[in-house]
Amino acid sequence: MEAEARKKLVADNFNELFGGHPQFWSRAPGRVDLMGSHTDYNLGYVMTMTIDRDTWIAARPRQDQRVCIHSLNAAGWGDFELETLEKTRGCNWTDYVRGTAWALQQAGYKLTGFDGLVHSTVPFGSGLSSSAALEMACAVMFQQTSGFTLDPVEMALIGQAGENRYVGMNCGILDQYSSTMGQAGSALLLDCRSLSSQVTPMAAGIMVVICDTRAERNLVGTEYSERRTQCEQGVEILGKHYPDIEALRDVSIEQLERHNGELPEVIYKRCRFIIEENQRVLDLKQALPDGNRQCLGELFRDSYLGARDLYQISALAMESMYHAMLAAPGVIGARQAGAGFGGCMVTLVQAEAVEAFAGQVQKDYAQRTGIQPQVFPVMAAAGAGLLK
Ligand code: GLA
């Protein structure tokens, strides 16, 4: 949908819901990781990219301490007091709004409430960070209505705190950081320890294409925290030999191999994946601007095989999608995206073949699974801010 038409749709609905016009507009994009699955909470690296799918909030400040928020895409709505967030949960998408408000207040910011309407083009629950996009659009909006300014990294940390401690999802920093720090036209190499990043351009002629399996991701919560715990267990065992180790980021493959026998097999596999995946991110930093097709293909392949066999975050639908993607014209590399367990996967495709690639994947995957996937190219968009 064109931006003007989208703006009109939101403004008309705002008028119907609240009467009158919105005063401020905020936006925040979703993201896709090109390399670095589950490396963020291991304080490692991720090659991340914002996508040109985003979440908008149109809002008007209120005189009181309430937030009244609706969405054009999701069922349910929220009408809540900012002072009593601790006690009130919405148990729907509004918890990301409440969580962000809660975390801002915990950080000492005094908030002014608003009437707001959300509109999003980020697919929900499929690993493209629709939650972080909502949180960050919300953090931008609170800065406008309440009159303070956050730097983008602080904003990301506040969003993560809300999600960890209010919503109860123990995510790393990747999603929120990508949404606030993302750069139009480039990928971003994120260092999750220093929270610094480097803009990484992509060679001309290569497009990023998302392949959404549209398979349910119901394992994400429990399996995700289990993986985190397993990584911590690995660090604990290895830390007995190497006291300087704080996270798997600090462990080399040689160190891991030396103590292989002391680690339960499942812990060994998890550690091996993270250590190798971290190195692949650094390798991609070289390969992405160079555009070496063979190298890109191998990095993506090794990432998927590791995610499937060592970290075990693949799913039947993802395996079918992987084969459909690899069999399609113009493919350079194919792998998982986000947390895994279903949801979206990501490919690098020759720009001139994108249409043929999408058509073939749709047909092939539907034949393999009986599910109609969504396949669409994405471009890196600017990080969260006011809507221009
Ligand atoms: C989810 C989490 C992120 C990150 C990814 C996996 O998106 O929210 O913090 O751990 O999974 O890389």
mmCIF file with all atom_site columns, N, CA and C in Angstrom, residues 2 14-15 38 45 66 69 95 116 130 146 158 172 177-179 186 190 212 217 234 252 257 289 339 347 357 368:
data_model
loop_
_atom_site.group_PDB
_atom_site.id
_atom_site.type_symbol
_atom_site.label_atom_id
_atom_site.label_alt_id
_atom_site.label_comp_id
_atom_site.label_asym_id
_atom_site.label_entity_id
_atom_site.label_seq_id
_atom_site.pdbx_PDB_ins_code
_atom_site.Cartn_x
_atom_site.Cartn_y
_atom_site.Cartn_z
_atom_site.occupancy
_atom_site.B_iso_or_equiv
_atom_site.pdbx_formal_charge
_atom_site.auth_seq_id
_atom_site.auth_comp_id
_atom_site.auth_asym_id
_atom_site.auth_atom_id
_atom_site.pdbx_PDB_model_num
ATOM 1  N N  . GLU A 1 2   ? 0.545   2.209   -0.839 1.00 0.00 ? 2   GLU A N  1
ATOM 2  C CA . GLU A 1 2   ? 1.295   3.469   -0.885 1.00 0.00 ? 2   GLU A CA 1
ATOM 3  C C  . GLU A 1 2   ? 1.212   4.193   0.464  1.00 0.00 ? 2   GLU A C  1
ATOM 4  N N  . PHE A 1 14  ? -8.704  6.657   12.829 1.00 0.00 ? 14  PHE A N  1
ATOM 5  C CA . PHE A 1 14  ? -8.433  7.387   14.071 1.00 0.00 ? 14  PHE A CA 1
ATOM 6  C C  . PHE A 1 14  ? -9.606  8.315   14.367 1.00 0.00 ? 14  PHE A C  1
ATOM 7  N N  . ASN A 1 15  ? -10.032 8.998   13.323 1.00 0.00 ? 15  ASN A N  1
ATOM 8  C CA . ASN A 1 15  ? -11.150 9.941   13.465 1.00 0.00 ? 15  ASN A CA 1
ATOM 9  C C  . ASN A 1 15  ? -12.419 9.221   13.929 1.00 0.00 ? 15  ASN A C  1
ATOM 10 N N  . HIS A 1 38  ? 20.606  -16.800 17.453 1.00 0.00 ? 38  HIS A N  1
ATOM 11 C CA . HIS A 1 38  ? 20.776  -17.021 18.895 1.00 0.00 ? 38  HIS A CA 1
ATOM 12 C C  . HIS A 1 38  ? 22.164  -16.622 19.415 1.00 0.00 ? 38  HIS A C  1
ATOM 13 N N  . TYR A 1 45  ? 28.009  -11.820 17.772 1.00 0.00 ? 45  TYR A N  1
ATOM 14 C CA . TYR A 1 45  ? 27.722  -10.933 16.643 1.00 0.00 ? 45  TYR A CA 1
ATOM 15 C C  . TYR A 1 45  ? 26.467  -11.371 15.897 1.00 0.00 ? 45  TYR A C  1
ATOM 16 N N  . ARG A 1 66  ? -3.664  8.070   31.014 1.00 0.00 ? 66  ARG A N  1
ATOM 17 C CA . ARG A 1 66  ? -4.186  6.854   30.389 1.00 0.00 ? 66  ARG A CA 1
ATOM 18 C C  . ARG A 1 66  ? -3.625  6.692   28.990 1.00 0.00 ? 66  ARG A C  1
ATOM 19 N N  . ILE A 1 69  ? -5.393  2.406   23.268 1.00 0.00 ? 69  ILE A N  1
ATOM 20 C CA . ILE A 1 69  ? -4.745  2.014   22.022 1.00 0.00 ? 69  ILE A CA 1
ATOM 21 C C  . ILE A 1 69  ? -5.485  0.897   21.281 1.00 0.00 ? 69  ILE A C  1
ATOM 22 N N  . ASP A 1 95  ? 0.239   -5.794  25.533 1.00 0.00 ? 95  ASP A N  1
ATOM 23 C CA . ASP A 1 95  ? 1.277   -5.978  26.553 1.00 0.00 ? 95  ASP A CA 1
ATOM 24 C C  . ASP A 1 95  ? 2.628   -5.443  26.089 1.00 0.00 ? 95  ASP A C  1
ATOM 25 N N  . GLY A 1 116 ? -4.176  6.229   20.724 1.00 0.00 ? 116 GLY A N  1
ATOM 26 C CA . GLY A 1 116 ? -3.333  5.822   19.602 1.00 0.00 ? 116 GLY A CA 1
ATOM 27 C C  . GLY A 1 116 ? -3.948  4.715   18.766 1.00 0.00 ? 116 GLY A C  1
ATOM 28 N N  . SER A 1 130 ? 7.826   -8.357  14.808 1.00 0.00 ? 130 SER A N  1
ATOM 29 C CA . SER A 1 130 ? 6.657   -7.487  14.881 1.00 0.00 ? 130 SER A CA 1
ATOM 30 C C  . SER A 1 130 ? 6.524   -6.914  16.295 1.00 0.00 ? 130 SER A C  1
ATOM 31 N N  . SER A 1 146 ? 5.554   12.970  25.674 1.00 0.00 ? 146 SER A N  1
ATOM 32 C CA . SER A 1 146 ? 6.003   13.304  27.021 1.00 0.00 ? 146 SER A CA 1
ATOM 33 C C  . SER A 1 146 ? 7.162   14.285  27.042 1.00 0.00 ? 146 SER A C  1
ATOM 34 N N  . ILE A 1 158 ? 15.592  -0.333  26.639 1.00 0.00 ? 158 ILE A N  1
ATOM 35 C CA . ILE A 1 158 ? 14.334  -0.177  27.382 1.00 0.00 ? 158 ILE A CA 1
ATOM 36 C C  . ILE A 1 158 ? 13.273  -1.126  26.822 1.00 0.00 ? 158 ILE A C  1
ATOM 37 N N  . GLY A 1 172 ? 17.025  -11.541 23.612 1.00 0.00 ? 172 GLY A N  1
ATOM 38 C CA . GLY A 1 172 ? 18.252  -10.756 23.613 1.00 0.00 ? 172 GLY A CA 1
ATOM 39 C C  . GLY A 1 172 ? 17.969  -9.360  23.072 1.00 0.00 ? 172 GLY A C  1
ATOM 40 N N  . TYR A 1 177 ? 17.321  -3.545  18.909 1.00 0.00 ? 177 TYR A N  1
ATOM 41 C CA . TYR A 1 177 ? 18.484  -2.811  18.391 1.00 0.00 ? 177 TYR A CA 1
ATOM 42 C C  . TYR A 1 177 ? 18.355  -2.626  16.882 1.00 0.00 ? 177 TYR A C  1
ATOM 43 N N  . SER A 1 178 ? 17.984  -3.691  16.185 1.00 0.00 ? 178 SER A N  1
ATOM 44 C CA . SER A 1 178 ? 17.850  -3.604  14.726 1.00 0.00 ? 178 SER A CA 1
ATOM 45 C C  . SER A 1 178 ? 16.817  -2.549  14.373 1.00 0.00 ? 178 SER A C  1
ATOM 46 N N  . SER A 1 179 ? 15.707  -2.565  15.105 1.00 0.00 ? 179 SER A N  1
ATOM 47 C CA . SER A 1 179 ? 14.609  -1.665  14.780 1.00 0.00 ? 179 SER A CA 1
ATOM 48 C C  . SER A 1 179 ? 14.987  -0.195  14.988 1.00 0.00 ? 179 SER A C  1
ATOM 49 N N  . SER A 1 186 ? 21.395  -0.831  3.842  1.00 0.00 ? 186 SER A N  1
ATOM 50 C CA . SER A 1 186 ? 22.552  -1.644  4.249  1.00 0.00 ? 186 SER A CA 1
ATOM 51 C C  . SER A 1 186 ? 22.193  -2.595  5.374  1.00 0.00 ? 186 SER A C  1
ATOM 52 N N  . LEU A 1 190 ? 26.183  -6.208  14.145 1.00 0.00 ? 190 LEU A N  1
ATOM 53 C CA . LEU A 1 190 ? 25.950  -5.821  15.535 1.00 0.00 ? 190 LEU A CA 1
ATOM 54 C C  . LEU A 1 190 ? 26.841  -6.632  16.468 1.00 0.00 ? 190 LEU A C  1
ATOM 55 N N  . ASP A 1 212 ? 8.183   -17.030 4.098  1.00 0.00 ? 212 ASP A N  1
ATOM 56 C CA . ASP A 1 212 ? 7.439   -17.305 5.324  1.00 0.00 ? 212 ASP A CA 1
ATOM 57 C C  . ASP A 1 212 ? 6.770   -18.663 5.197  1.00 0.00 ? 212 ASP A C  1
ATOM 58 N N  . ARG A 1 217 ? 4.432   -21.273 15.252 1.00 0.00 ? 217 ARG A N  1
ATOM 59 C CA . ARG A 1 217 ? 5.692   -21.259 15.991 1.00 0.00 ? 217 ARG A CA 1
ATOM 60 C C  . ARG A 1 217 ? 5.425   -21.442 17.481 1.00 0.00 ? 217 ARG A C  1
ATOM 61 N N  . GLY A 1 234 ? 26.898  -24.511 29.350 1.00 0.00 ? 234 GLY A N  1
ATOM 62 C CA . GLY A 1 234 ? 28.170  -24.680 28.644 1.00 0.00 ? 234 GLY A CA 1
ATOM 63 C C  . GLY A 1 234 ? 29.229  -23.731 29.190 1.00 0.00 ? 234 GLY A C  1
ATOM 64 N N  . SER A 1 252 ? 36.701  -20.431 22.096 1.00 0.00 ? 252 SER A N  1
ATOM 65 C CA . SER A 1 252 ? 37.124  -20.826 20.745 1.00 0.00 ? 252 SER A CA 1
ATOM 66 C C  . SER A 1 252 ? 36.733  -22.287 20.505 1.00 0.00 ? 252 SER A C  1
ATOM 67 N N  . GLU A 1 257 ? 36.594  -28.115 21.938 1.00 0.00 ? 257 GLU A N  1
ATOM 68 C CA . GLU A 1 257 ? 36.981  -29.481 21.577 1.00 0.00 ? 257 GLU A CA 1
ATOM 69 C C  . GLU A 1 257 ? 37.834  -30.116 22.678 1.00 0.00 ? 257 GLU A C  1
ATOM 70 N N  . PRO A 1 289 ? 29.742  -7.566  1.120  1.00 0.00 ? 289 PRO A N  1
ATOM 71 C CA . PRO A 1 289 ? 30.101  -6.515  0.152  1.00 0.00 ? 289 PRO A CA 1
ATOM 72 C C  . PRO A 1 289 ? 30.814  -7.077  -1.077 1.00 0.00 ? 289 PRO A C  1
ATOM 73 N N  . ALA A 1 339 ? 14.044  -16.685 15.612 1.00 0.00 ? 339 ALA A N  1
ATOM 74 C CA . ALA A 1 339 ? 14.308  -17.715 16.609 1.00 0.00 ? 339 ALA A CA 1
ATOM 75 C C  . ALA A 1 339 ? 14.243  -19.121 16.024 1.00 0.00 ? 339 ALA A C  1
ATOM 76 N N  . THR A 1 347 ? 16.557  -15.768 2.199  1.00 0.00 ? 347 THR A N  1
ATOM 77 C CA . THR A 1 347 ? 17.426  -16.175 1.089  1.00 0.00 ? 347 THR A CA 1
ATOM 78 C C  . THR A 1 347 ? 18.091  -14.952 0.469  1.00 0.00 ? 347 THR A C  1
ATOM 79 N N  . PHE A 1 357 ? 12.056  -16.790 -8.832 1.00 0.00 ? 357 PHE A N  1
ATOM 80 C CA . PHE A 1 357 ? 12.359  -17.479 -7.573 1.00 0.00 ? 357 PHE A CA 1
ATOM 81 C C  . PHE A 1 357 ? 11.090  -17.588 -6.717 1.00 0.00 ? 357 PHE A C  1
ATOM 82 N N  . ARG A 1 368 ? 4.831   -29.483 -1.397 1.00 0.00 ? 368 ARG A N  1
ATOM 83 C CA . ARG A 1 368 ? 5.470   -30.306 -0.372 1.00 0.00 ? 368 ARG A CA 1
ATOM 84 C C  . ARG A 1 368 ? 4.660   -30.338 0.914  1.00 0.00 ? 368 ARG A C  1
#
